[in-house]
Short mmCIF file of C-alpha atoms in Angstrom, two decimals:
data_model
loop_
_atom_site.label_atom_id
_atom_site.label_comp_id
_atom_site.label_asym_id
_atom_site.label_seq_id
_atom_site.Cartn_x
_atom_site.Cartn_y
_atom_site.Cartn_z
CA MET B 27 113.63 99.11 109.05
CA PRO B 28 111.68 96.36 110.90
CA SER B 29 108.23 96.40 109.28
CA VAL B 30 106.82 94.22 106.52
CA GLU B 31 103.50 94.12 104.84
CA ILE B 32 101.64 90.73 104.78
CA SER B 33 100.78 89.97 101.32
CA VAL B 34 97.25 88.37 101.12
CA SER B 35 96.89 88.46 97.27
CA GLN B 36 96.75 84.70 97.11
CA LEU B 37 93.68 84.54 99.30
CA LYS B 38 91.29 86.89 97.65
CA SER B 39 89.55 84.14 95.97
CA LEU B 40 89.08 82.35 99.30
CA PHE B 41 87.07 85.22 100.84
CA GLU B 42 84.88 85.85 97.87
CA ASN B 43 83.16 82.46 98.50
CA SER B 44 83.97 81.11 101.98
CA GLU B 45 80.64 79.27 102.28
CA THR B 46 82.07 75.77 101.54
CA VAL B 47 84.91 74.70 103.71
CA SER B 48 86.44 71.26 104.02
CA ILE B 49 89.23 69.63 105.89
CA PRO B 50 91.90 70.38 103.33
CA THR B 51 91.65 74.06 102.56
CA ARG B 52 90.68 74.99 99.01
CA LEU B 53 94.34 75.68 98.53
CA GLY B 54 95.04 72.19 99.63
CA ASN B 55 96.54 72.58 103.01
CA THR B 56 95.75 70.05 105.83
CA LEU B 57 96.64 70.41 109.36
CA LEU B 58 97.54 67.26 111.22
CA GLU B 59 98.03 67.44 115.11
CA ILE B 60 99.34 64.58 117.13
CA GLN B 61 99.82 64.69 120.98
CA GLY B 62 103.46 63.81 121.43
CA GLU B 63 106.24 63.53 118.93
CA LEU B 64 106.26 61.83 115.64
CA GLU B 65 109.71 60.45 115.35
CA TYR B 66 111.45 59.17 112.20
CA PRO B 67 115.19 59.11 111.05
CA LEU B 68 116.19 62.53 109.86
CA VAL B 69 118.65 60.99 107.38
CA PRO B 70 117.64 58.08 104.98
CA PRO B 71 118.88 54.84 106.60
CA ALA B 72 120.83 52.26 104.72
CA ASN B 73 118.63 49.48 105.64
CA ASP B 74 115.36 50.80 104.21
CA VAL B 75 113.92 47.37 103.76
CA GLY B 76 110.24 48.59 104.15
CA LYS B 77 110.92 51.04 101.34
CA LYS B 78 109.71 53.90 103.34
CA PHE B 79 112.20 56.56 102.22
CA GLY B 80 112.37 58.36 98.90
CA VAL B 81 113.05 61.59 97.02
CA HIS B 82 110.60 64.22 96.00
CA ASN B 83 111.79 67.45 94.27
CA ASN B 84 115.24 66.62 95.43
CA GLU B 85 114.25 66.36 98.92
CA ASN B 86 114.28 63.31 101.14
CA ILE B 87 110.94 62.30 102.36
CA VAL B 88 109.54 59.44 104.51
CA GLN B 89 106.24 57.63 104.31
CA PHE B 90 105.20 57.63 107.97
CA GLY B 91 101.72 56.32 107.93
CA LEU B 92 98.22 55.95 106.49
CA LEU B 93 95.19 58.10 107.23
CA GLN B 94 91.74 57.00 106.92
CA LEU B 95 88.69 59.37 107.06
CA GLU B 96 85.15 58.23 106.87
CA GLU B 97 82.97 60.32 104.74
CA GLY B 98 80.26 61.92 106.74
CA SER B 99 81.98 61.29 110.13
CA THR B 100 84.42 63.29 112.02
CA GLN B 101 86.32 60.02 113.09
CA ALA B 102 89.89 59.58 111.78
CA THR B 103 92.15 56.71 112.06
CA MET B 104 95.90 56.87 111.48
CA LEU B 105 98.60 54.13 111.30
CA VAL B 106 102.02 55.18 112.03
CA GLY B 107 104.99 53.01 111.13
CA GLU B 108 104.65 49.25 111.56
CA LYS B 109 102.97 49.15 114.97
CA GLN B 110 100.85 51.97 115.88
CA ARG B 111 97.30 52.80 115.33
CA LEU B 112 95.69 56.03 116.60
CA LEU B 113 92.07 57.08 116.88
CA GLY B 114 91.33 60.82 116.27
CA SER B 115 88.87 63.21 114.91
CA VAL B 116 88.27 66.07 112.66
CA VAL B 117 87.52 69.31 114.57
CA LYS B 118 86.66 72.80 113.59
CA LEU B 119 89.27 75.34 114.99
CA GLU B 120 87.67 77.79 117.46
CA THR B 121 89.93 80.51 115.87
CA PRO B 122 90.96 80.02 112.21
CA LEU B 123 94.73 79.84 111.63
CA GLY B 124 96.39 81.96 109.04
CA LEU B 125 99.31 80.21 107.40
CA LEU B 126 102.10 82.65 107.07
CA LYS B 127 105.15 82.20 104.78
CA PHE B 128 108.20 84.12 105.76
CA GLU B 129 110.33 84.42 102.65
CA HIS B 130 113.75 84.75 103.86
CA SER B 131 115.35 85.52 100.53
CA THR B 132 113.13 88.53 99.84
CA GLY B 133 112.08 89.46 103.35
CA LEU B 134 108.33 89.16 102.30
CA VAL B 135 105.62 87.70 104.35
CA LYS B 136 102.67 86.09 102.61
CA LEU B 137 99.30 84.91 104.25
CA GLN B 138 99.07 81.81 102.09
CA ASP B 139 95.91 80.22 103.63
CA VAL B 140 93.30 80.14 106.19
CA ILE B 141 93.02 76.87 108.00
CA ARG B 142 89.64 76.22 109.78
CA TYR B 143 89.74 72.47 110.45
CA LYS B 144 92.35 70.13 111.94
CA ILE B 145 92.68 66.44 112.08
CA THR B 146 93.84 65.69 115.77
CA PHE B 147 95.05 62.75 117.65
CA LYS B 148 94.92 63.07 121.29
CA ASP B 149 94.87 59.56 122.68
CA ARG B 150 97.63 57.18 123.43
CA PRO B 151 98.61 55.18 120.36
CA LEU B 152 97.12 51.49 120.13
CA PRO B 153 98.76 48.52 118.74
CA ILE B 154 97.93 47.72 115.22
CA MET B 155 95.42 44.94 115.09
CA THR P 16 123.08 43.48 107.23
CA SER P 17 120.85 41.82 109.76
CA THR P 18 122.56 43.50 112.72
CA GLN P 19 121.18 46.91 111.96
CA GLU P 20 118.51 48.61 114.23
CA PRO P 21 115.05 48.41 112.90
CA ILE P 22 113.93 51.80 111.48
CA LYS P 23 111.93 53.66 114.05
CA ILE P 24 108.82 55.45 112.77
CA TRP P 25 106.53 56.11 115.70
CA VAL P 26 104.76 58.51 117.94
CA LYS P 27 106.17 59.11 121.25
CA TYR P 28 103.03 59.92 123.08
CA LYS P 29 103.11 62.71 125.70
CA GLU P 30 100.79 62.30 128.61
CA GLY P 31 100.29 65.98 129.14
CA PHE P 32 99.70 68.76 126.89
CA SER P 33 101.12 72.15 127.74
CA ASP P 34 100.54 75.39 126.04
CA ALA P 35 100.67 77.75 129.06
CA VAL P 36 103.88 79.73 128.03
CA ARG P 37 103.23 82.79 125.88
CA LYS P 38 106.03 85.14 125.34
CA ASN P 39 106.52 88.14 123.24
CA VAL P 40 107.89 87.73 119.86
CA THR P 41 110.81 89.97 118.75
CA TRP P 42 111.35 90.95 115.23
CA ARG P 43 114.44 88.68 115.16
CA SER P 44 112.62 85.58 116.46
CA LEU P 45 109.82 86.17 113.86
CA TRP P 46 112.21 85.36 111.16
CA GLU P 47 113.82 82.41 112.90
CA MET X 776 80.32 53.84 104.18
CA VAL X 777 82.95 55.43 102.07
CA LEU X 778 86.44 55.45 103.43
CA ASN X 779 89.21 57.72 102.10
CA THR X 780 92.67 56.56 102.62
CA SER X 781 95.63 58.59 102.32
CA ALA X 782 99.31 57.76 102.53
CA LEU X 783 101.16 60.12 104.67
CA PHE X 784 104.73 61.28 103.92
CA ALA X 785 106.90 63.96 105.59
CA LYS X 786 110.01 65.71 104.40
CA LEU X 787 113.00 64.64 106.44
CA GLU X 788 113.97 68.30 106.51
CA THR X 789 110.95 70.38 107.05
CA SER X 790 110.64 74.02 106.30
CA THR X 791 111.05 76.79 108.78
CA ASP X 792 109.51 79.33 106.53
CA TYR X 793 106.06 79.00 107.96
CA LYS X 794 104.11 80.17 111.11
CA LEU X 795 100.52 79.85 112.14
CA LEU X 796 98.69 83.02 113.18
CA SER X 797 95.43 82.87 115.26
CA LEU X 798 93.05 84.87 113.10
CA THR X 799 90.67 86.39 115.90
CA PRO X 800 87.41 87.69 114.46
CA ASP X 801 88.62 91.42 114.36
CA LEU X 802 91.74 90.38 112.53
CA LEU X 803 89.82 88.05 110.15
CA ALA X 804 87.48 91.08 109.50
CA ALA X 805 90.34 93.27 108.68
CA ILE X 806 91.72 90.68 106.06
CA GLU X 807 88.31 90.31 104.44
CA ARG X 808 88.03 94.08 104.20
CA ASN X 809 91.31 93.78 102.33
CA GLU X 810 93.05 96.07 104.82
CA LYS X 811 96.99 96.30 104.77
CA LEU X 812 98.27 94.16 107.39
CA GLU X 813 101.82 94.70 108.65
CA PHE X 814 104.26 93.16 111.17
CA LYS X 815 106.14 95.97 112.92
CA ALA X 816 108.75 96.33 115.62
CA ALA X 817 110.77 99.40 116.88
CA ARG X 818 113.99 97.38 116.58
CA ALA X 819 115.21 93.93 115.87
CA GLU X 820 115.24 92.88 119.59
CA GLU X 821 111.88 94.50 120.30
CA ALA X 822 108.38 93.11 120.59
CA VAL X 823 106.46 92.70 117.22
CA VAL X 824 103.01 94.07 116.78
CA LEU X 825 100.62 93.29 113.91
CA CYS X 826 98.84 96.37 112.52
CA SER X 827 95.96 96.80 110.37
CA LYS X 828 94.64 100.25 109.22
CA ASP X 829 93.36 101.35 112.56
CA LYS X 830 94.22 98.51 115.06
CA THR X 831 97.31 97.27 116.73
CA TRP X 832 97.85 93.89 118.15
CA LEU X 833 100.74 92.65 120.33
CA VAL X 834 101.85 89.24 118.98
CA LYS X 835 102.44 86.59 121.49
CA GLN X 836 104.08 83.19 120.92
CA LYS X 837 102.14 80.25 122.28
CA ASN X 838 104.54 77.19 122.49
CA HIS X 839 102.98 73.73 122.61
CA SER X 840 104.29 70.19 122.87
CA ASN X 841 102.29 68.63 120.11
CA THR X 842 103.36 67.57 116.64
CA VAL X 843 101.53 69.96 114.26
CA LEU X 844 102.46 69.04 110.75
CA LEU X 845 101.29 71.24 107.77
CA MET X 846 100.46 68.84 104.89
CA GLU X 847 99.60 69.24 101.16
CA GLU X 848 98.50 66.80 98.46
CA PHE X 849 101.20 65.69 96.23
CA ALA X 850 101.93 62.90 93.66
CA PRO X 851 105.07 60.90 94.75
CA GLU X 852 107.47 60.52 91.94
CA ASP X 853 109.13 57.21 91.24
CA PHE X 854 108.04 55.77 94.54
CA SER X 855 107.44 52.05 95.03
CA MET X 856 104.85 52.07 97.64
CA ASP X 857 105.32 49.22 100.13
CA PHE X 858 102.67 49.10 102.86
CA PRO X 859 102.84 46.78 105.80
CA PRO X 860 100.60 43.79 105.64
CA SER X 861 98.70 45.08 108.60
CA ALA X 862 97.57 48.14 106.31
CA ALA X 863 95.72 45.86 104.13
CA PRO X 864 92.20 46.43 105.68
CA TYR X 865 92.52 50.08 105.15
CA GLY X 866 92.62 49.72 101.39
CA GLN X 867 94.87 51.30 98.76
CA PRO X 868 95.54 54.99 99.39
CA LEU X 869 93.58 57.31 97.06
CA SER X 870 95.63 60.25 97.82
CA PHE X 871 98.98 61.21 99.10
CA HIS X 872 99.87 63.89 101.69
CA LEU X 873 103.20 65.30 102.25
CA GLY X 874 104.09 67.18 105.47
CA TYR X 875 106.26 70.10 104.70
CA SER X 876 106.49 72.08 107.88
CA LYS X 877 106.27 71.30 111.68
CA GLN X 878 105.02 74.03 113.97
CA ASN X 879 105.86 74.00 117.52
CA HIS X 880 104.06 77.33 118.37
CA GLU X 881 101.13 79.59 117.25
CA LEU X 882 101.33 83.26 117.02
CA GLU X 883 98.49 85.00 119.04
CA PRO X 884 97.39 88.61 118.41
CA ARG X 885 96.24 90.68 121.42
CA LEU X 886 94.55 93.96 120.85
CA THR X 887 96.62 96.76 122.33
CA SER X 888 97.01 100.50 121.85
CA GLY X 889 99.50 101.65 119.27
CA GLU X 890 102.52 103.55 120.71
CA VAL X 891 104.85 106.11 119.26
CA ASP X 892 108.38 106.40 121.10
CA ILE X 893 109.20 110.05 121.04
CA SER X 894 111.70 109.97 123.90
CA LEU X 895 114.93 110.32 121.59
CA LEU X 896 113.47 112.59 119.02
CA PRO X 897 114.98 116.20 118.78
CA VAL X 898 112.82 119.16 120.15
CA PHE X 899 112.24 122.10 118.00
CA SER X 900 111.53 125.30 119.89
CA GLY X 901 111.23 127.74 116.98
CA ASN X 902 114.87 128.41 116.09
CA GLU X 903 115.87 126.67 112.96
CA GLN X 904 119.64 127.36 113.36
CA LYS X 905 119.71 126.11 116.97
CA PHE X 906 117.90 123.00 115.74
CA LYS X 907 120.23 122.39 113.01
CA GLU X 908 123.21 122.54 115.50
CA PHE X 909 121.39 120.32 117.87
CA VAL X 910 120.76 117.78 115.36
CA SER X 911 124.25 117.54 114.11
CA THR X 912 126.04 117.64 117.48
CA THR X 913 123.82 115.26 119.58
CA LYS X 914 122.87 111.75 119.21
CA CYS X 915 119.19 112.21 118.87
CA VAL X 916 117.19 109.95 116.59
CA LYS X 917 117.13 111.51 113.00
CA LYS X 918 114.34 109.90 111.15
CA THR X 919 111.78 111.13 108.64
CA VAL X 920 108.13 110.87 109.78
CA ALA X 921 107.59 107.97 107.28
CA GLU X 922 110.62 106.05 108.88
CA LEU X 923 109.36 106.79 112.40
CA ARG X 924 105.74 105.53 111.37
CA ASP X 925 107.31 102.38 109.92
CA CYS X 926 109.15 101.55 113.14
CA SER X 927 106.48 102.48 115.54
CA PRO X 928 104.37 99.70 117.06
CA CYS X 929 101.35 101.49 115.90
CA SER X 930 98.58 101.35 113.14
CA ALA X 931 98.60 104.10 110.48
CA LEU X 932 95.40 105.72 111.79
CA GLU X 933 96.55 105.48 115.48
CA PHE X 934 99.75 107.14 114.33
CA GLU X 935 97.98 109.95 112.51
CA ARG X 936 96.10 110.70 115.96
CA ILE X 937 99.04 110.22 118.40
CA TRP X 938 101.70 111.93 116.42
CA PRO X 939 100.18 115.51 116.47
CA SER X 940 98.84 114.90 120.01
CA TYR X 941 102.55 114.59 121.11
CA GLY X 942 103.33 117.77 119.26
CA GLY X 943 105.07 115.68 116.54
CA CYS X 944 106.27 117.79 113.56
CA VAL X 945 108.73 117.88 110.83
CA VAL X 946 111.69 120.44 110.61
CA GLN X 947 114.46 120.14 107.98
CA ASN X 948 112.80 116.87 106.94
CA ILE X 949 113.55 115.32 110.38
CA ALA X 950 110.76 114.18 112.64
CA CYS X 951 110.80 116.19 115.93
CA ILE X 952 108.76 117.36 118.76
CA LEU X 953 107.76 120.96 119.27
CA SER X 954 108.52 122.43 122.65
CA ARG X 955 105.80 123.31 125.12
CA ASP X 956 106.71 127.04 124.68
CA PHE X 957 106.57 126.83 121.13
CA ILE X 958 103.27 125.10 120.88
CA SER X 959 101.84 127.78 123.12
CA ARG X 960 103.26 130.60 120.79
CA ALA X 961 102.06 128.81 117.56
CA LEU X 962 98.70 128.05 119.11
CA HIS X 963 98.24 131.63 120.18
CA ILE X 964 99.13 133.03 116.79
CA THR X 965 96.96 130.55 115.09
CA LEU X 966 93.90 131.54 117.09
CA MET X 967 94.50 135.20 116.64
CA SER X 968 95.14 134.85 112.91
CA CYS X 969 92.02 132.85 112.42
CA MET X 970 90.04 135.34 114.27
CA ALA X 971 91.44 138.23 112.44
CA GLU X 972 90.56 136.50 109.11
CA SER X 973 87.17 135.50 110.66
CA LEU X 974 87.63 131.96 109.85
CA ASN X 975 85.05 129.50 111.19
CA PHE X 976 86.63 127.37 113.97
CA GLU X 977 84.16 124.58 113.06
CA ARG X 978 85.26 124.50 109.51
CA LEU X 979 88.94 124.93 109.28
CA THR X 980 91.28 123.95 106.57
CA LEU X 981 94.96 123.60 106.84
CA LYS X 982 95.69 125.71 103.91
CA GLU X 983 93.45 128.66 104.97
CA VAL X 984 94.96 128.58 108.54
CA PHE X 985 98.41 128.53 107.21
CA VAL X 986 97.72 131.51 104.95
CA ALA X 987 96.02 133.44 107.81
CA VAL X 988 98.97 132.86 110.04
CA ASN X 989 101.56 133.88 107.48
CA LYS X 990 99.72 137.09 106.45
CA ASP X 991 101.26 138.99 109.46
CA MET X 992 104.63 137.52 109.25
CA GLY X 993 107.79 139.54 108.74
CA ASP X 994 109.48 140.38 105.61
CA GLU X 995 110.43 137.92 102.99
CA GLY X 996 113.65 136.14 103.64
CA GLU X 997 113.22 136.50 107.34
CA PHE X 998 112.96 133.14 109.06
CA ASN X 999 109.35 132.23 109.93
CA PRO X 1000 109.08 129.36 112.28
CA PHE X 1001 105.38 128.78 111.72
CA SER X 1002 105.71 126.56 108.72
CA PHE X 1003 103.01 124.55 107.08
CA GLU X 1004 104.05 121.54 109.10
CA VAL X 1005 103.89 123.46 112.41
CA ILE X 1006 100.45 124.61 111.67
CA ARG X 1007 99.54 120.98 110.63
CA THR X 1008 100.64 119.87 114.04
CA ILE X 1009 98.79 122.55 115.86
CA LEU X 1010 95.54 121.75 114.06
CA GLY X 1011 96.13 118.12 114.64
CA LYS X 1012 96.69 118.56 118.30
CA PHE X 1013 93.87 121.06 119.04
CA SER X 1014 91.29 120.09 116.46
CA GLU X 1015 89.35 117.08 115.30
CA SER X 1016 89.71 116.23 111.67
CA CYS X 1017 86.60 115.33 109.73
CA ASP X 1018 86.35 112.98 106.72
CA ASN X 1019 85.50 115.90 104.54
CA GLY X 1020 88.93 117.49 105.24
CA PHE X 1021 87.85 120.13 107.70
CA PHE X 1022 89.10 120.57 111.19
CA ILE X 1023 86.97 121.44 114.08
CA LEU X 1024 88.72 123.33 116.78
CA GLN X 1025 88.43 121.59 120.25
CA ARG X 1026 87.97 124.60 122.69
CA LYS X 1027 88.26 122.26 125.56
CA ALA X 1028 91.71 121.17 124.61
CA VAL X 1029 92.62 124.86 123.91
CA ALA X 1030 91.35 125.94 127.29
CA ARG X 1031 93.30 123.15 129.04
CA TRP X 1032 96.54 124.03 127.34
CA TYR X 1033 96.17 127.69 128.34
CA GLY X 1034 95.35 126.47 131.80
CA ILE X 1035 98.45 124.51 132.25
CA ASP X 1036 100.44 127.46 130.84
CA ALA X 1037 98.60 129.71 133.38
CA LEU X 1038 99.64 127.32 136.26
CA THR X 1039 103.24 127.26 135.26
CA LYS X 1040 103.33 131.12 134.93
CA CYS X 1041 101.30 132.25 137.95
CA ALA X 1042 101.33 129.35 140.36
CA SER X 1043 104.62 127.58 140.02
CA ARG X 1044 106.77 129.15 142.82
CA THR X 1045 103.93 130.18 145.17
CA MET X 1046 100.26 129.14 145.66
CA ILE X 1047 97.51 131.41 144.65
CA PRO X 1048 93.62 131.41 145.44
CA GLN X 1049 91.75 129.58 142.75
CA GLU X 1050 89.56 132.69 142.03
CA GLU X 1051 92.65 134.70 141.31
CA PHE X 1052 94.04 131.91 139.20
CA MET X 1053 90.73 131.78 137.12
CA ILE X 1054 91.23 135.53 136.30
CA LYS X 1055 94.88 135.06 135.27
CA TRP X 1056 93.73 131.94 133.21
CA LYS X 1057 91.18 133.88 131.29
CA SER X 1058 93.63 136.91 130.61
CA LEU X 1059 95.93 134.62 128.58
CA PHE X 1060 93.59 133.88 125.72
CA PRO X 1061 93.46 136.12 122.64
CA PRO X 1062 91.06 139.00 123.05
CA TYR X 1063 87.42 137.86 122.27
CA PHE X 1064 88.27 134.18 121.94
CA SER X 1065 85.45 132.33 123.81
CA CYS X 1066 85.68 129.09 125.71
CA ASP X 1067 84.51 127.48 128.89
CA LEU X 1068 87.15 127.39 131.72
CA ASP X 1069 86.60 124.22 133.54
CA PHE X 1070 89.13 123.98 136.41
CA ASN X 1071 88.70 120.34 136.93
CA ALA X 1072 90.30 119.85 133.49
CA LEU X 1073 93.58 120.89 134.95
CA ARG X 1074 93.57 118.14 137.42
CA GLY X 1075 96.99 116.23 137.32
CA HIS X 1076 98.88 119.57 137.15
CA PHE X 1077 98.22 121.23 140.56
CA TYR X 1078 98.05 120.46 144.20
CA ARG X 1079 96.69 122.39 147.25
CA PRO X 1080 99.43 122.77 149.64
CA LEU X 1081 97.28 124.02 152.53
CA GLY X 1082 94.04 122.57 151.33
CA SER X 1083 92.51 125.43 149.38
CA ASN X 1084 94.95 127.62 147.39
CA ILE X 1085 96.48 126.01 144.40
CA GLN X 1086 100.03 125.43 143.15
CA TYR X 1087 101.47 123.98 139.87
CA PHE X 1088 103.00 120.62 140.09
CA SER X 1089 104.54 118.41 137.49
CA LYS X 1090 103.78 114.74 137.56
CA ALA X 1091 107.18 114.02 136.21
CA ALA X 1092 108.62 114.58 139.83
CA LEU X 1093 106.78 111.73 141.28
CA PRO X 1094 108.40 108.47 142.21
CA ASP X 1095 107.48 105.30 140.32
CA ASN X 1096 107.02 103.02 143.27
CA PRO X 1097 103.48 103.16 144.64
CA LYS X 1098 104.29 103.48 148.20
CA ASP X 1099 106.79 106.00 147.72
CA ARG X 1100 104.50 107.92 145.51
CA PHE X 1101 101.71 108.04 148.03
CA ASP X 1102 104.15 109.18 150.80
CA TYR X 1103 105.35 111.94 148.45
CA LEU X 1104 101.81 113.11 147.65
CA PHE X 1105 100.88 113.16 151.37
CA LYS X 1106 104.03 115.13 152.19
CA MET X 1107 103.00 117.80 149.70
CA GLN X 1108 99.40 117.74 150.83
CA SER X 1109 98.13 115.97 153.89
CA THR X 1110 94.47 115.40 152.66
CA TRP X 1111 93.53 115.10 148.97
CA ASP X 1112 90.18 115.12 147.33
CA LEU X 1113 90.14 111.81 145.47
CA ASP X 1114 89.31 113.48 142.17
CA ASP X 1115 92.32 115.81 142.39
CA MET X 1116 94.52 112.82 143.15
CA VAL X 1117 93.43 110.18 140.57
CA PRO X 1118 95.51 111.67 137.62
CA PHE X 1119 98.73 111.24 139.89
CA ILE X 1120 98.02 107.60 140.94
CA GLN X 1121 95.94 106.23 138.02
CA GLU X 1122 98.87 104.53 136.09
CA LEU X 1123 99.81 102.52 139.40
CA ASN X 1124 96.37 100.89 139.27
CA SER X 1125 97.50 98.22 136.80
CA LYS X 1126 94.61 95.78 137.58
CA GLY X 1127 92.00 98.50 136.77
CA VAL X 1128 90.12 98.14 140.33
CA LYS X 1129 87.76 100.91 141.27
CA MET X 1130 89.82 103.87 142.26
CA ASP X 1131 88.37 104.48 145.70
CA SER X 1132 89.13 100.89 146.44
CA PHE X 1133 92.47 101.08 145.00
CA VAL X 1134 93.63 103.99 147.44
CA MET X 1135 92.85 101.81 150.29
CA LYS X 1136 95.81 99.77 149.71
CA TYR X 1137 97.95 102.69 150.43
CA ALA X 1138 95.94 105.42 152.17
CA ARG X 1139 93.00 106.17 154.53
CA ARG X 1140 89.68 107.04 152.96
CA LYS X 1141 87.03 109.31 154.38
CA ARG X 1142 83.58 110.29 152.87
CA HIS X 1143 82.61 113.84 153.29
CA GLY X 1144 79.20 114.42 151.61
CA LYS X 1145 79.85 113.83 147.99
CA ARG X 1146 83.54 114.14 148.19
CA THR X 1147 86.03 111.29 149.10
CA LEU X 1148 89.13 112.54 151.07
CA ILE X 1149 92.24 110.70 151.06
CA SER X 1150 94.96 110.88 153.78
CA ALA X 1151 98.00 108.94 154.94
CA ARG X 1152 97.55 105.99 157.15
#
């Protein structure tokens, strides 16, 4: 029977006081957008000399960069890997985005968050100086 | 060993941005 | 100048459980009103719609070529941070973010009209035994109304309105459509019974109407086709329901139904003069039932073979192709009043241009006083 209710229970508190909004949502989500593809090995390499790979909650993770935001400004800088520096900005989304989680095990859909800002990098990466 | 490739973590920049395609979503693809 | 530096991480295997949905103002408003939201589809391979209490949106997928990473703050466990020397000017990270899902598309809702597909439902024409046989021997869709509602790309309130308007009903717990003849019989008996019991057509209740209709029914044990559900369908189709639970009879809708019945009965094999038709139409109603007869309301169900007299015509006979359809219409009647023609061609005008401009594409247009006459090119 193809229909499913979208559960919004987690979000009720969000709408009760949605005056203050910040880049990370109050539930802690941040949306990062890069024009192009962010590439990194999909299995931890043997020669991880830069100690970029690790494990978190039994999942492999990689440290791909550093993000710097200046308080009171919309400018953002991101270092990716060893060589790239990207200049970007924080923008308010024209249409907020709902973050939906599709739980395959239970068949439930949850609206987990409402995202109103994103950090976006549209320009060609620059060398790190 | 020193012959191994350096680990590549980088942004492969794309000149253009395309979001022109909009297609219907089937129930099946919603869950993919 | 305060700088916040954050170390960025990503899972090597990101989660595919997440999607981003554009929250248009009307959708956001529905969420804020705490309305139930649902994704629905008729079948697994069919298009998905999003429904609130009273609205339906078609869900479109907008693919993009950017990297969109959903990130959340986290505390790396047992992680020997090692930053390249080049990162030194940016200072030590104060926070840590982990990308957990990559998004290559967004879901976009587009407001649409809810739909109910009744094409494969069984038809009930008043005989329960025949219905039982039909249902057990044919491959029609056997669903309860709740099941049908769940798989209809349609919001709950839209369903409530559309379902009775199609003559949707329940017989033997199976969702079905009442036949045209049976609706006519049930409507006629409903009107007569309400009048016999002096019920107020502006303040009907389902229960009162049901009791009124069943007062004159045969002995107990004899099958009575005018069940509570049938009366519910009749009221749903021919009246407007108010918030306070009352139904207001829509005399225009009743008059139109009788008008189409009159066309099929008196003007289906041969044409008749319009004045004569009006008398026959009037004669079909229960005695003393008053309503205005607006002949124009029957447009889309008749044509004028020789220009003046009218004859019944079913739109179902028309070809789908626009050019063929116009050819067909002009073969039936060489010159049409645009207003008479519109119901037969309206759906071809998918771009929604003005009708008198639209017809120019396939036909010749001539003004005649206030009338617009359409003929073949």
